[in-house]
GROMACS .gro file of C-alpha atoms in nm:
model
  360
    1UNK     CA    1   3.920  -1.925   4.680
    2UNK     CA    2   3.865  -1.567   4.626
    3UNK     CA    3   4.274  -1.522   4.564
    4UNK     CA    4   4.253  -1.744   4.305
    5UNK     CA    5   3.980  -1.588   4.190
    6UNK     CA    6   4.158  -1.291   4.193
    7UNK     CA    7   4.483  -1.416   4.017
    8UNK     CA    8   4.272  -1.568   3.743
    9UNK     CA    9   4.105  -1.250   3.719
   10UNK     CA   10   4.406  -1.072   3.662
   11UNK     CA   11   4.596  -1.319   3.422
   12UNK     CA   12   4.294  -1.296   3.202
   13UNK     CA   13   4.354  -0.873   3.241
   14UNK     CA   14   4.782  -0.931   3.136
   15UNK     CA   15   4.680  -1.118   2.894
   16UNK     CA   16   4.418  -0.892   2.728
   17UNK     CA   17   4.672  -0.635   2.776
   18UNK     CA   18   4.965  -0.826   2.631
   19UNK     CA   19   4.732  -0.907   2.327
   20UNK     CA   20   4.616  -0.516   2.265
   21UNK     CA   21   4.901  -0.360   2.101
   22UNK     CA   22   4.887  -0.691   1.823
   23UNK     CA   23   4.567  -0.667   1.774
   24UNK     CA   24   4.579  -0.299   1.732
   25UNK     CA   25   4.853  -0.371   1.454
   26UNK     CA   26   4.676  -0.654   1.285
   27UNK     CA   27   4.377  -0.385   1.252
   28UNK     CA   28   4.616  -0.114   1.112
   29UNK     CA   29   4.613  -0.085   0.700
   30UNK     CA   30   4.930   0.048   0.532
   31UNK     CA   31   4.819   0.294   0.241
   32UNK     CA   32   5.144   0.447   0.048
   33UNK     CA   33   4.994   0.708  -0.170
   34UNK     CA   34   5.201   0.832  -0.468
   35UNK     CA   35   5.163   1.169  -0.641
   36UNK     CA   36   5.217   1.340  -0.970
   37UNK     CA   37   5.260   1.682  -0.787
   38UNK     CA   38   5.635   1.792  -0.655
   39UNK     CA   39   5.634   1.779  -0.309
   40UNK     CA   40   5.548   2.124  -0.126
   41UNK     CA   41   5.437   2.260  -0.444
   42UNK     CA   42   5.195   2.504  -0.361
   43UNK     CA   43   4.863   2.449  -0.539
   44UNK     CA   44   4.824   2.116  -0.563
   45UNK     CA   45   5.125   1.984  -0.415
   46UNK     CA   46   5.024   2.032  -0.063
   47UNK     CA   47   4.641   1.958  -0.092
   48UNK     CA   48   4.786   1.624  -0.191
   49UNK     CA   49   4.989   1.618   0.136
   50UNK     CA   50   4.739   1.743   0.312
   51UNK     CA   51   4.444   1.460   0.225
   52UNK     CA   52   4.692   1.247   0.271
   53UNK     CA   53   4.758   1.342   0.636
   54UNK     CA   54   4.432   1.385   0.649
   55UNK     CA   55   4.319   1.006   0.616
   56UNK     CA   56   4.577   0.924   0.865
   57UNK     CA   57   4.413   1.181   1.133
   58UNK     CA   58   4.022   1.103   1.066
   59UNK     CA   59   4.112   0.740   1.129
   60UNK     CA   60   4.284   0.749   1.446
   61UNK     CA   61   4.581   0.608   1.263
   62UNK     CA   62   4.398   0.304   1.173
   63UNK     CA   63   4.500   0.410   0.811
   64UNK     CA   64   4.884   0.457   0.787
   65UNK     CA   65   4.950   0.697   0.506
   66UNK     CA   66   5.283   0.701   0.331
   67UNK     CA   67   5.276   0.998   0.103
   68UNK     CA   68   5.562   0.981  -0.225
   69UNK     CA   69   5.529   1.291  -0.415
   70UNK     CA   70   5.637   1.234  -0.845
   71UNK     CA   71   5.981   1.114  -0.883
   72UNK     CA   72   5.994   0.961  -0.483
   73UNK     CA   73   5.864   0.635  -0.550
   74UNK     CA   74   5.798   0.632  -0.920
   75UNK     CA   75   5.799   0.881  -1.163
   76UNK     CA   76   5.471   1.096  -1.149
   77UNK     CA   77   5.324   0.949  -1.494
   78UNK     CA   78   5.446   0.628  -1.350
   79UNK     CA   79   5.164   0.588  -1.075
   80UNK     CA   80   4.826   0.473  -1.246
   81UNK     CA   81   5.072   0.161  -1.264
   82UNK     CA   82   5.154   0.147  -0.923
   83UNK     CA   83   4.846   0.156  -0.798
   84UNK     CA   84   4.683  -0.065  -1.040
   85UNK     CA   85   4.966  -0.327  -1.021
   86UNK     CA   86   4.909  -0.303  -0.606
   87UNK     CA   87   5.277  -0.187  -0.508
   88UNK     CA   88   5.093   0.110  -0.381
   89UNK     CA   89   4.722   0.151  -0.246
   90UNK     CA   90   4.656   0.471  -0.409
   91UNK     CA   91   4.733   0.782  -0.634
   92UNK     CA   92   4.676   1.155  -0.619
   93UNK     CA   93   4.645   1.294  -0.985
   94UNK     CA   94   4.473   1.408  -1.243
   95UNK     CA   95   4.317   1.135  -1.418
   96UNK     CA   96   4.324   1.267  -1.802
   97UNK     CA   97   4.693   1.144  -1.786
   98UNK     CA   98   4.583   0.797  -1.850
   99UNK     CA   99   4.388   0.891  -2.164
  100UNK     CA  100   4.645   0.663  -2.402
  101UNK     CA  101   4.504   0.406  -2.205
  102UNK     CA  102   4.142   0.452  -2.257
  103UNK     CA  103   4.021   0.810  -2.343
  104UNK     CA  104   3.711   0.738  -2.147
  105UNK     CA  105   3.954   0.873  -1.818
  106UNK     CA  106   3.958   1.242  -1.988
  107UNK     CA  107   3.641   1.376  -1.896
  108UNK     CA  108   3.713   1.253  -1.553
  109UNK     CA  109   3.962   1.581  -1.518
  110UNK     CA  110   3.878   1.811  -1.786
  111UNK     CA  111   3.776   1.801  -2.179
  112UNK     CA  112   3.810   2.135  -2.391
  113UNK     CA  113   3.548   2.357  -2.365
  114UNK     CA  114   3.415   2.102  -2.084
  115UNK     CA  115   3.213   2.180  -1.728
  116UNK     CA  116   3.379   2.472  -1.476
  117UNK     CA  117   3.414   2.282  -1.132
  118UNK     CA  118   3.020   2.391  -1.003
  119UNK     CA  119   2.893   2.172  -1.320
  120UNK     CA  120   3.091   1.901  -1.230
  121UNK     CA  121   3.103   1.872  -0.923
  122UNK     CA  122   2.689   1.860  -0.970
  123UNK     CA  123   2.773   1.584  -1.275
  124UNK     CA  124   2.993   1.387  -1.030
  125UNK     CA  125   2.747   1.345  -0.719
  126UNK     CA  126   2.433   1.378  -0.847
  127UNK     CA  127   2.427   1.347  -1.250
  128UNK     CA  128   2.518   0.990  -1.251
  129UNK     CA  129   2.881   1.069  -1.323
  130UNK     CA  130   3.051   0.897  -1.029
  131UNK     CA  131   2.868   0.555  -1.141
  132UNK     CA  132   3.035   0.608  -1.502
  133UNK     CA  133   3.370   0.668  -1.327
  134UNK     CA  134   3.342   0.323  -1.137
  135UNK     CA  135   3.259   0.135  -1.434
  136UNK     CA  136   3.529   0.251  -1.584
  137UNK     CA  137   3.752   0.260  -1.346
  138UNK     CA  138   3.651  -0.089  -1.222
  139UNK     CA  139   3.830  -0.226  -1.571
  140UNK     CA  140   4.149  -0.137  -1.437
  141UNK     CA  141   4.116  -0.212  -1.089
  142UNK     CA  142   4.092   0.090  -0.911
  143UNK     CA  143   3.843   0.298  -0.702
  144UNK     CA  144   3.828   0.703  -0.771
  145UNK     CA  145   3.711   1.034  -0.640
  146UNK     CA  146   3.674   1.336  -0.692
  147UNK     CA  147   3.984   1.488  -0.441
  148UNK     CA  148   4.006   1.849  -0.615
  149UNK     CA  149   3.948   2.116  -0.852
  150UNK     CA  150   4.159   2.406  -0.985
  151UNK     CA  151   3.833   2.562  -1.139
  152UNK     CA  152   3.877   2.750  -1.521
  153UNK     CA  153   4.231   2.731  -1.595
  154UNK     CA  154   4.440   3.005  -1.807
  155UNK     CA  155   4.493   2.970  -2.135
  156UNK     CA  156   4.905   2.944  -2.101
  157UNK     CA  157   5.259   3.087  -2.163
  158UNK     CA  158   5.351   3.190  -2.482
  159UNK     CA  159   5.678   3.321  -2.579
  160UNK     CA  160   5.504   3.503  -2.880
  161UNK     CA  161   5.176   3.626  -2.943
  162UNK     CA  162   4.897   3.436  -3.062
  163UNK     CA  163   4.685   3.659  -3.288
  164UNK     CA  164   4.532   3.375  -3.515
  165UNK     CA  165   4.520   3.026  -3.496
  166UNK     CA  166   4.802   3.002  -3.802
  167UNK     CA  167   5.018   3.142  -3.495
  168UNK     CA  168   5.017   2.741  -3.351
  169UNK     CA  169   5.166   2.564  -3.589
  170UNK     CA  170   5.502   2.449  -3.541
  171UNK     CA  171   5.484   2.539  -3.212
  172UNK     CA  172   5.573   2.293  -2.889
  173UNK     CA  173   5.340   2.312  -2.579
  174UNK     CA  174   5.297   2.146  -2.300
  175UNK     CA  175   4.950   2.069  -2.261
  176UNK     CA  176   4.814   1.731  -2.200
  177UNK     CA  177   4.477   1.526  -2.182
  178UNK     CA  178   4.229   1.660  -2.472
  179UNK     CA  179   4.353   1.996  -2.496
  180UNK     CA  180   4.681   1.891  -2.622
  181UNK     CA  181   4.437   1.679  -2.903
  182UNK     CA  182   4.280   1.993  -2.995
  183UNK     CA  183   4.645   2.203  -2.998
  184UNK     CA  184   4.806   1.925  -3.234
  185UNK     CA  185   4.479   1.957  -3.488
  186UNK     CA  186   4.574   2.331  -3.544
  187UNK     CA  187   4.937   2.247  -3.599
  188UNK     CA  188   5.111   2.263  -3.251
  189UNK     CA  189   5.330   1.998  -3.147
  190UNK     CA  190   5.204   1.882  -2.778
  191UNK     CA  191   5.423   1.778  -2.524
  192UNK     CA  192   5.290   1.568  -2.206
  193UNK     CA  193   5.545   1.679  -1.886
  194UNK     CA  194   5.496   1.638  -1.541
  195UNK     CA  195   5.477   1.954  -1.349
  196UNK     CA  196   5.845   1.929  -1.182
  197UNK     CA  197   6.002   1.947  -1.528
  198UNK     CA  198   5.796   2.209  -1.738
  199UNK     CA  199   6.034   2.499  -1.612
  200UNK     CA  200   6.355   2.401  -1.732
  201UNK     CA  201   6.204   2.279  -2.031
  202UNK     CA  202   6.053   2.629  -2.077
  203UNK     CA  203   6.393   2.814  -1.972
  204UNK     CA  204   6.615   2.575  -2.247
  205UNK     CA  205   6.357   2.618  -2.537
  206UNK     CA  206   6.283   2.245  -2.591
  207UNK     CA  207   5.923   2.374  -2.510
  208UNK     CA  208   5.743   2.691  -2.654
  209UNK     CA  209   5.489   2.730  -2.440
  210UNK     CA  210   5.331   2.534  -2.171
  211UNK     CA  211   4.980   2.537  -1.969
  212UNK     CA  212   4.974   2.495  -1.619
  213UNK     CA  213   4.685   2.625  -1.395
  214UNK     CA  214   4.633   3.005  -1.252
  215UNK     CA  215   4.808   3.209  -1.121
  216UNK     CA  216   4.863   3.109  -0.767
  217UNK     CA  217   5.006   2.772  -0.897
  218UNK     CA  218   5.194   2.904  -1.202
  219UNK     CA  219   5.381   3.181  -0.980
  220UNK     CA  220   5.581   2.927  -0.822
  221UNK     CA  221   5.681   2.756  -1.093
  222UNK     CA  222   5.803   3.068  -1.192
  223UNK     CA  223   5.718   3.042  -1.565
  224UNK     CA  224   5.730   3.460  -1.590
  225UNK     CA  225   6.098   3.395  -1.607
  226UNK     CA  226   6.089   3.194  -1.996
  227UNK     CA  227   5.784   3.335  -2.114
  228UNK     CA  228   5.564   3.652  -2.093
  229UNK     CA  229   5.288   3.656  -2.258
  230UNK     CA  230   5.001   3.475  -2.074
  231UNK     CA  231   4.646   3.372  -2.246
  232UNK     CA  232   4.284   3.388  -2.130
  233UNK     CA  233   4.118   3.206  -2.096
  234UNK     CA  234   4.174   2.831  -2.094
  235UNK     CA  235   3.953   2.621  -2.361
  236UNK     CA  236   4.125   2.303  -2.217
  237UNK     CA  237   4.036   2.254  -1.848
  238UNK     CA  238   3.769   2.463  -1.742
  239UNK     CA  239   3.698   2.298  -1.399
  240UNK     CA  240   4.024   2.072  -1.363
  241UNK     CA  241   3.907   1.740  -1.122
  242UNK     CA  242   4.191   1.617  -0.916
  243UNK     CA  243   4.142   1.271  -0.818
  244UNK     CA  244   4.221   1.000  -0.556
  245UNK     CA  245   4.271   0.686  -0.729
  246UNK     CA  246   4.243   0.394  -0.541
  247UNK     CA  247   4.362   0.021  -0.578
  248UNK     CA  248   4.001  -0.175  -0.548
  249UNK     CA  249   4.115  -0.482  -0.422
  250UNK     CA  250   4.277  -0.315  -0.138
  251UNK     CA  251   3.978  -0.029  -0.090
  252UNK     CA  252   3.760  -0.373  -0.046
  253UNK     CA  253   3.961  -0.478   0.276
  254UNK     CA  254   3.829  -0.172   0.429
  255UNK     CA  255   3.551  -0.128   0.664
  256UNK     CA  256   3.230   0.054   0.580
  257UNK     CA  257   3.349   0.308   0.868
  258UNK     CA  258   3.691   0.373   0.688
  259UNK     CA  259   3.511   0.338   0.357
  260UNK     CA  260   3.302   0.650   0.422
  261UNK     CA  261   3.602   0.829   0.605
  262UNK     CA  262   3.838   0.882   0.287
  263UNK     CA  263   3.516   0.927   0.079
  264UNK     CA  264   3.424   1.236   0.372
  265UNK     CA  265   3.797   1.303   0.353
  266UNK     CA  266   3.763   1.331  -0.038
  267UNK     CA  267   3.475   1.568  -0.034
  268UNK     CA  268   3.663   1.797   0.194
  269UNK     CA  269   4.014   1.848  -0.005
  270UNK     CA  270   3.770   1.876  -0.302
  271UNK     CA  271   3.598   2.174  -0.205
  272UNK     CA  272   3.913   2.322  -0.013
  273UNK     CA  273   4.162   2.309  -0.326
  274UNK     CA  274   3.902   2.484  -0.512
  275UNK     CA  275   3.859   2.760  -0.232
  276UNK     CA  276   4.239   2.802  -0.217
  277UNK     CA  277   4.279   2.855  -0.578
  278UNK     CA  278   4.054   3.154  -0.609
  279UNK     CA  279   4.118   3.275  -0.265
  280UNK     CA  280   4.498   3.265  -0.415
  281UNK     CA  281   4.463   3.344  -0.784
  282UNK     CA  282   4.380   3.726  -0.804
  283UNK     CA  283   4.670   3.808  -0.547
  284UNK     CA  284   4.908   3.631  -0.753
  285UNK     CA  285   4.797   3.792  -1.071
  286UNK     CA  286   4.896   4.107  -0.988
  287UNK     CA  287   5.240   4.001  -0.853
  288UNK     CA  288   5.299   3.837  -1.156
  289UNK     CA  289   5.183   4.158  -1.391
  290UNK     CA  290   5.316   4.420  -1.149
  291UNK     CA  291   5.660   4.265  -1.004
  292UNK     CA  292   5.758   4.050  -1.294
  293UNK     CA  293   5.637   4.235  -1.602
  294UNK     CA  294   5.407   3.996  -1.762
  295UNK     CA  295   5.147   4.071  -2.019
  296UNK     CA  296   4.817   3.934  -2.032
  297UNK     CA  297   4.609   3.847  -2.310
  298UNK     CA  298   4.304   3.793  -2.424
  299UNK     CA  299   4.240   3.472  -2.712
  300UNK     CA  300   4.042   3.633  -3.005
  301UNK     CA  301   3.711   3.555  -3.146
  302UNK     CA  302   3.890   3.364  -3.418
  303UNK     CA  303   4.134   3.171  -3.288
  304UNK     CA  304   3.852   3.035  -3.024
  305UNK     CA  305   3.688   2.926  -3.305
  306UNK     CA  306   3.979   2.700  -3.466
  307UNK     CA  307   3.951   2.605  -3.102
  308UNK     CA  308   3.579   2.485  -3.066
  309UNK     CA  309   3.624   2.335  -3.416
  310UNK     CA  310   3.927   2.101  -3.381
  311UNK     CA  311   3.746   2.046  -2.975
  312UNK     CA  312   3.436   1.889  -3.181
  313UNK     CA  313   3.677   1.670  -3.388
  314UNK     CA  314   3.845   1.543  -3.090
  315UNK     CA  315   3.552   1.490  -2.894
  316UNK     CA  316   3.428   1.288  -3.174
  317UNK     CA  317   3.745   1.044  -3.203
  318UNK     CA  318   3.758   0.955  -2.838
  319UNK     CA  319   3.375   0.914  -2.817
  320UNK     CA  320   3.396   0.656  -3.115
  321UNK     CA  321   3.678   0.467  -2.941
  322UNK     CA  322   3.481   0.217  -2.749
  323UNK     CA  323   3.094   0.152  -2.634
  324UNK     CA  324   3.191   0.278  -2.310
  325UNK     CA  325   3.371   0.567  -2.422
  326UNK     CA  326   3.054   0.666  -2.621
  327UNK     CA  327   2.851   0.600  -2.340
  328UNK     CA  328   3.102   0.854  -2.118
  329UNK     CA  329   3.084   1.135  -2.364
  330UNK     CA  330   2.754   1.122  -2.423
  331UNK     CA  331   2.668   1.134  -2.079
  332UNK     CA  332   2.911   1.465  -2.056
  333UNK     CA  333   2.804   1.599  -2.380
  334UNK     CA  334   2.434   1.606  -2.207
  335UNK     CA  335   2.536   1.720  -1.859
  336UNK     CA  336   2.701   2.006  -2.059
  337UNK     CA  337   2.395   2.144  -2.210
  338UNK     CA  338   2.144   2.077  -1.904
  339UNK     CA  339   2.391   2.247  -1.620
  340UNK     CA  340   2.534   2.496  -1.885
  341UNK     CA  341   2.190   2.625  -1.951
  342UNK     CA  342   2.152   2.694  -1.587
  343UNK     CA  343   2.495   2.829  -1.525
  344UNK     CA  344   2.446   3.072  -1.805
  345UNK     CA  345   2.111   3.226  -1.618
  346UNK     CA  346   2.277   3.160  -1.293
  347UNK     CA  347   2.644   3.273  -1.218
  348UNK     CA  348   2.729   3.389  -1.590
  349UNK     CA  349   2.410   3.632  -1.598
  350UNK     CA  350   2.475   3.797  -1.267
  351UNK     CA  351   2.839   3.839  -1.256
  352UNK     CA  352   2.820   4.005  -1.631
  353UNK     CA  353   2.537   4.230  -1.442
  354UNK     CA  354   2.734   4.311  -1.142
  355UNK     CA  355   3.050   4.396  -1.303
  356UNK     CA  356   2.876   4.596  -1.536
  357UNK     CA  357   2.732   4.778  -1.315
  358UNK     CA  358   3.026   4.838  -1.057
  359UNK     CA  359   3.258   4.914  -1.294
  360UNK     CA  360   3.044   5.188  -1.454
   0.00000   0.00000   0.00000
């Protein structure tokens, strides 16, 4: 009696262990991520790896990240698509790519003369920003957050100077999302590239000048080599948002658990892209002035006023495109003036005093 007992006992055990490793697969979730960023590309090329990896880790595996970087899978303008369509589970980007297909997704990254990464990150989490970013979001859908920053951007590469804003017309930039809106009202002809293929376009001429990001990510797309003259600073993404982009119907087959473990995962590559940039940026700024001969400068009064002017236009148009688009831009419009006020008094006030008075 007790051997059978015994046997019983341990059929019960083979079979528990013979079932494990299936159930442990039927729990598993496949999640192929595809990027806009060139793989390894320092700056946001590897923060995109490295959530990616990331998800993988903090879920024991549970979550099986494939990773694609632009041009892998699909090209890197290609992947809103992807994900939305449900070939793929998610996107790394920036999400003012997909203005042409509501402009509503602009403020989501950056608008000209927009929130630095402190204002909205605050917008975001706690200014009722990440509820407007579902709703829209939710018509195409997806699931998004906030997965990045590259904090106030430079103003770009020019191959001439740009003493007035007369200087812009004619000329082709790269420079997407808003900024681009506000290049093409002064007379510039924007251009929308991915980031792999701004060099060469640079090099050949079929570009003028291009945007990018700072320093630290510019340097190694070695853009010193077609142009020289670099602007300051950036009206067009002041606090760049990188973002994870989700497919919703898929992000609903998650658990709560796993849920909560790419949104943790999220928050972390958020703040650490941002801390890499300006850990990175000054460094590279001086390799790229004292090794490689480049020449900053400094946008004038004026032509940041043909800026802010043609900004208000564009604003305007893409706020008038839709209820919700109106109800997006207003929302930023507001968040603008309430956390700008405080910024102002805050960081503005006392890095203008301390520099001031160190540099006396």
């Amino acid at each position: 009696m007790e051997r059978r007992k015994f046997l019983t006992g341990a059929a019960l055990a083979g079979a528990a262990t013979t079932l494990s490793a299936p159930a442990l697969a039927q729990g598993k979730k496949e999640m192929v991520i595809v990027s806009t960023w060139p793989r390894d590309f320092p700056g946001l090329g590897l923060p995109a790896q490295r959530l990616s990896a990331r998800i993988t880790e903090l879920t024991d595996g549970r979550i099986d990240v494939q990773y694609f970087a632009a041009g892998e899978r699909v090209g890197a303008f290609d992947s809103f698509d992807e994900v939305a369509s449900g070939n793929a589970q998610a996107y790394i980007a920036a999400d003012y790519y997909w203005k042409g297909k509501h402009p509503g997704w602009a403020p989501f990254t950056a608008i000209p003369f927009g929130m630095t990464y402190t204002e909205i990150d605050a917008w975001i989490k706690y200014g009722g920003g990440q509820e407007l970013w579902d709703e829209l979001a939710d018509e195409f859908g997806l699931k998004n957050f906030a997965a990045g920053n590259t904090g106030v951007q430079m103003g770009g590469w020019f191959n001439k100077e740009i003493e007035s804003a007369d200087d812009l017309k004619g000329l082709k930039i790269r420079m997407p999302g808003l900024g681009g809106d506000v290049m093409a009202k002064l007379g510039a002809s924007p251009v929308s590239l991915p980031g792999g293929q701004i060099y060469e376009n640079l090099v050949s001429g079929a570009i003028d000048a291009t945007e990018w990001v700072g320093p630290y990510n510019d340097y190694f797309l070695k853009l010193y080599e077609a142009a020289k003259y670099y602007y300051w600073p950036g009206m067009h993404e002041p606090g760049a948002q990188l973002a994870l982009g989700m497919n919703k119907s898929w992000w609903g087959t998650l658990s709560k658990n796993d849920q909560n473990i790419i949104q943790a995962a999220c928050n972390e590559e958020n703040a650490r892209t941002m801390a890499e940039t300006n850990a990175n940026n000054g460094a590279y700024l001086n390799r790229l002035i004292n090794d490689h001969g480049v020449q900053l400068r400094e946008f004038n009064d004026d032509v940041y006023e043909a800026f802010g002017e043609a900004s208000a236009e564009v604003i305007e148009e893409a706020r008038d495109h839709s209820p919700l688009s109106k109800k997006i831009y207003d929302a930023v419009l507001e968040k603008r003036a309430e956390l700008g006020a405080w910024t102002e008094l805050s960081d503005t006030a006392y890095v203008q005093k301390r520099n001031n008075v160190l540099n006396r």
